[in-house]
XYZ file of C-alpha atoms in Angstrom:
315
model
C -43.311 56.745 -15.059
C -43.072 60.131 -13.385
C -43.386 63.524 -14.915
C -40.220 64.645 -16.626
C -39.198 60.984 -17.158
C -37.075 59.979 -20.043
C -39.642 57.428 -21.102
C -38.671 53.867 -21.805
C -35.629 54.421 -24.031
C -32.785 52.151 -23.256
C -34.770 49.813 -20.994
C -38.135 48.357 -21.852
C -40.836 49.183 -19.390
C -38.966 51.650 -17.245
C -39.453 55.332 -16.934
C -38.037 56.401 -13.609
C -36.151 59.513 -12.714
C -32.673 57.662 -13.029
C -31.330 55.409 -15.763
C -32.007 51.730 -15.168
C -28.849 50.126 -16.336
C -29.247 46.759 -18.008
C -27.033 43.923 -16.487
C -26.569 40.376 -17.183
C -29.213 39.153 -14.808
C -32.127 41.168 -16.135
C -32.750 41.102 -19.854
C -35.512 43.508 -20.797
C -38.963 42.307 -21.143
C -39.970 43.701 -24.605
C -43.659 43.650 -24.186
C -44.148 46.165 -21.311
C -44.039 49.481 -23.007
C -46.932 51.701 -22.207
C -46.693 55.310 -23.283
C -44.932 57.913 -21.031
C -47.089 59.157 -18.182
C -48.154 62.731 -17.523
C -48.873 62.284 -13.740
C -46.215 60.925 -11.524
C -46.895 58.160 -9.055
C -48.084 59.431 -5.661
C -45.254 57.898 -3.738
C -42.729 60.037 -5.534
C -44.611 63.181 -4.363
C -44.572 62.436 -0.714
C -41.363 63.419 0.975
C -40.168 61.326 3.964
C -40.840 64.232 6.297
C -44.548 63.936 5.690
C -45.018 61.342 8.385
C -48.764 61.519 8.211
C -48.600 59.725 4.878
C -46.614 56.779 6.367
C -48.122 53.465 7.440
C -48.329 53.268 11.253
C -47.741 49.548 11.904
C -46.915 50.043 15.630
C -50.548 50.771 16.382
C -51.704 47.921 14.205
C -49.369 45.405 15.957
C -50.651 46.347 19.413
C -54.236 45.770 18.545
C -55.900 42.409 19.280
C -56.077 40.180 16.300
C -59.925 40.306 16.082
C -59.717 44.182 16.052
C -57.245 44.218 13.239
C -59.649 42.289 11.107
C -63.213 42.627 12.237
C -64.287 39.513 10.243
C -61.570 37.426 11.866
C -61.945 35.681 15.236
C -60.251 32.800 17.031
C -63.150 31.564 19.162
C -63.669 27.759 18.855
C -67.263 28.039 17.931
C -66.751 30.389 15.092
C -63.894 28.319 13.741
C -66.461 25.516 13.119
C -69.122 27.766 11.761
C -69.832 27.574 8.000
C -72.385 29.450 5.846
C -75.553 27.470 5.220
C -75.558 25.437 2.029
C -77.382 26.997 -0.855
C -76.476 30.552 0.003
C -74.084 32.868 -1.705
C -72.610 34.143 1.529
C -68.979 33.293 2.039
C -67.623 32.027 5.403
C -65.994 34.634 7.617
C -62.268 34.970 7.647
C -60.882 33.480 10.938
C -57.378 33.434 12.460
C -55.301 30.287 11.996
C -54.910 27.985 14.933
C -51.818 27.907 17.119
C -50.958 24.520 15.422
C -50.957 26.355 12.068
C -48.569 29.039 13.485
C -51.032 31.414 14.913
C -50.641 35.131 14.410
C -47.004 36.313 13.709
C -45.364 39.500 14.836
C -42.248 41.146 13.290
C -39.246 40.198 15.244
C -37.239 42.789 17.162
C -34.296 42.237 14.722
C -36.486 42.846 11.736
C -37.839 46.056 13.204
C -34.365 47.221 14.207
C -33.006 46.646 10.687
C -35.953 48.296 9.114
C -35.171 51.415 11.174
C -31.702 51.877 9.665
C -31.355 54.786 7.271
C -31.616 53.588 3.604
C -28.914 54.343 1.126
C -29.086 54.663 -2.680
C -26.958 52.198 -4.620
C -24.885 53.356 -7.513
C -26.697 50.902 -9.792
C -29.830 48.736 -9.410
C -29.568 45.177 -8.296
C -31.542 42.087 -8.621
C -34.207 41.790 -5.955
C -36.663 39.123 -4.929
C -40.271 40.013 -5.917
C -42.980 37.941 -4.271
C -46.313 38.348 -6.141
C -49.801 37.447 -4.983
C -52.415 36.488 -7.573
C -56.115 36.618 -6.723
C -57.041 40.199 -5.805
C -53.699 41.451 -6.944
C -53.204 40.376 -10.596
C -56.562 38.996 -11.381
C -60.085 38.306 -9.942
C -62.066 35.122 -9.798
C -65.815 36.172 -10.123
C -67.124 32.858 -9.009
C -65.764 30.113 -6.837
C -67.919 27.758 -8.863
C -65.812 28.585 -11.992
C -62.338 28.089 -10.747
C -60.731 28.409 -14.231
C -62.457 31.689 -15.120
C -60.444 34.805 -14.117
C -60.531 38.476 -15.001
C -57.126 40.035 -15.402
C -56.132 43.358 -13.895
C -55.040 45.868 -16.587
C -51.404 45.164 -17.564
C -51.244 42.050 -15.377
C -49.469 39.838 -17.996
C -47.046 42.642 -19.038
C -46.243 43.581 -15.493
C -45.635 39.945 -14.438
C -43.500 39.260 -17.547
C -41.398 42.457 -16.743
C -40.845 41.293 -13.184
C -39.839 37.806 -14.264
C -37.390 39.025 -16.859
C -35.908 41.827 -14.752
C -35.855 40.477 -11.161
C -36.138 37.109 -9.307
C -39.834 36.234 -8.926
C -41.724 33.970 -6.528
C -45.502 33.578 -6.691
C -47.380 32.942 -3.478
C -51.052 32.616 -3.221
C -53.421 31.416 -0.526
C -55.463 29.614 -3.247
C -55.336 25.921 -3.560
C -52.589 24.504 -5.683
C -54.833 23.548 -8.575
C -56.187 27.054 -8.706
C -52.757 28.668 -8.538
C -51.780 26.432 -11.511
C -54.715 27.656 -13.535
C -53.982 31.300 -12.702
C -50.327 30.999 -13.621
C -51.293 29.366 -16.914
C -53.347 32.354 -17.846
C -50.848 34.935 -16.788
C -47.496 33.430 -17.802
C -46.033 32.050 -21.030
C -44.267 28.683 -20.651
C -40.882 30.557 -21.056
C -41.665 32.994 -18.233
C -43.127 30.248 -16.076
C -39.862 28.425 -16.203
C -38.066 31.460 -14.829
C -40.249 31.751 -11.674
C -38.190 30.260 -8.758
C -41.148 29.255 -6.675
C -44.913 28.861 -7.093
C -46.488 28.479 -3.736
C -50.139 27.969 -2.855
C -52.253 27.023 0.129
C -50.221 24.058 0.913
C -47.097 26.232 1.668
C -48.571 27.982 4.707
C -48.036 25.234 7.229
C -51.737 24.966 7.886
C -53.281 22.023 9.683
C -55.759 19.914 7.764
C -58.615 21.532 9.509
C -57.383 25.033 8.869
C -56.582 24.240 5.183
C -60.227 23.690 4.491
C -61.464 26.714 6.507
C -61.302 30.266 5.307
C -58.383 31.192 7.580
C -56.179 34.269 7.249
C -52.927 32.995 5.637
C -49.908 34.958 6.805
C -47.000 35.160 4.294
C -43.998 34.770 6.488
C -41.194 35.790 4.022
C -38.693 33.857 6.168
C -40.286 30.637 4.843
C -39.371 31.688 1.372
C -35.929 32.925 2.236
C -35.103 29.657 4.032
C -36.428 27.441 1.150
C -33.376 25.808 -0.511
C -34.550 26.420 -3.991
C -35.330 30.036 -3.324
C -32.117 30.573 -1.419
C -30.145 29.133 -4.320
C -31.710 31.643 -6.804
C -29.853 34.522 -5.234
C -27.253 35.590 -7.875
C -24.543 35.642 -5.194
C -25.645 32.569 -3.311
C -22.280 30.950 -4.018
C -20.642 33.759 -2.018
C -23.023 33.337 0.926
C -25.392 36.114 0.148
C -29.054 35.515 0.852
C -32.541 36.872 0.296
C -33.740 38.895 3.208
C -35.657 42.051 4.229
C -33.034 44.310 2.546
C -33.667 42.801 -0.947
C -37.231 41.545 -1.053
C -40.659 43.109 -1.965
C -44.035 41.488 -1.463
C -46.780 42.720 -3.798
C -50.178 41.933 -2.195
C -53.607 43.494 -1.728
C -53.727 42.475 1.916
C -51.870 44.314 4.665
C -52.826 41.489 7.116
C -50.804 38.841 5.158
C -47.577 40.787 5.498
C -47.941 41.140 9.326
C -44.545 39.389 9.948
C -42.609 41.704 7.519
C -44.745 44.860 7.186
C -42.097 47.011 5.686
C -41.541 44.747 2.715
C -45.113 45.086 1.531
C -46.287 46.923 -1.604
C -50.001 46.965 -0.697
C -52.183 47.713 -3.748
C -55.963 48.110 -3.941
C -57.848 44.872 -4.179
C -58.816 44.044 -7.768
C -62.412 43.050 -8.000
C -62.814 42.630 -11.773
C -63.107 46.130 -13.082
C -61.431 46.077 -16.483
C -61.549 49.849 -16.614
C -59.920 50.307 -13.167
C -58.755 53.917 -12.778
C -55.204 54.682 -11.754
C -53.181 52.163 -13.680
C -51.993 50.413 -10.533
C -49.534 47.915 -11.922
C -47.577 50.485 -13.950
C -47.143 52.465 -10.711
C -45.964 49.356 -8.956
C -43.509 48.757 -11.810
C -41.934 52.220 -11.189
C -41.750 51.567 -7.389
C -39.947 48.140 -7.893
C -37.420 49.948 -10.011
C -36.798 52.434 -7.184
C -36.501 49.574 -4.628
C -33.923 47.849 -6.814
C -31.584 50.808 -6.098
C -32.013 50.654 -2.341
C -29.412 49.157 -0.002
C -32.135 48.281 2.441
C -35.622 47.832 0.984
C -37.371 47.508 4.348
C -35.923 50.785 5.578
C -36.785 52.552 2.239
C -40.284 51.273 2.238
C -40.811 52.107 5.943
C -40.138 55.820 5.047
C -41.504 55.835 1.531
C -44.390 53.218 1.380
C -46.101 52.613 -1.890
C -49.293 54.553 -2.366
C -51.255 54.207 -5.494
C -52.313 57.443 -7.166
C -55.929 57.289 -8.464
C -55.144 60.222 -10.815
C -52.259 58.458 -12.489
C -52.857 58.285 -16.284
C -51.417 56.546 -19.175
């Protein structure tokens, strides 16, 4: 959707600087077709040499966990503390117990591969797109109305485009019943059937105690990559190819949840229910995903060119 783009001709929903060739695995989603943009996404205007614009995860990873998230703590007393009944105050976010996996770090192997130089492929390929729900595609105004959601602008069209173009898994820290309700609002039955995994709070390996507390849920992408159903969804699985950091993108509003694979994260601003949200965030993510699909090593590309939403982006 950048300036000087060719619009969406030839491929519904795409307006990058290069043609997006239609292949057998990605029939076009016909309903994502906003007008051509006048302002390009911010990430396109930041050359790799401008290192001040890049995310510095090394400093983040060296910080104690309670400094990374001021509301999170691992003290035993606070793990048991709950907000008084009858108040609107939410419980503080706490770190998961060691029994639930504790706080992950990227492996040395992950960091080494993310440091390789990225290369542009001749044609785009299928990639695994892992999508968060609450705070990313929609907002739940009240915990007491678990079936009432406010959709982010273009949420349905964006998700449909992803499902019909890439391989999509949905992973939310919400309870399974709430995840089911959110998916029912966002996805048609036809698109829902194409999603390779719909994971909720029950897929984080939490203990029973942590499951019922407001713990920070880390999305270890290795759990998805190692899942048999997800692994089988790779178009070249029969030839031994796998989903990994080189072909996966996580779309989430929380940088904390991507701690184990920080350079696979497209972090977007949290959606808090503003139907007139400026910047058209999801159309910008749409363009960025198409860029990622042409990269030989997505983690290396995203390390050098992290997504940055442009608040001045217009439709």
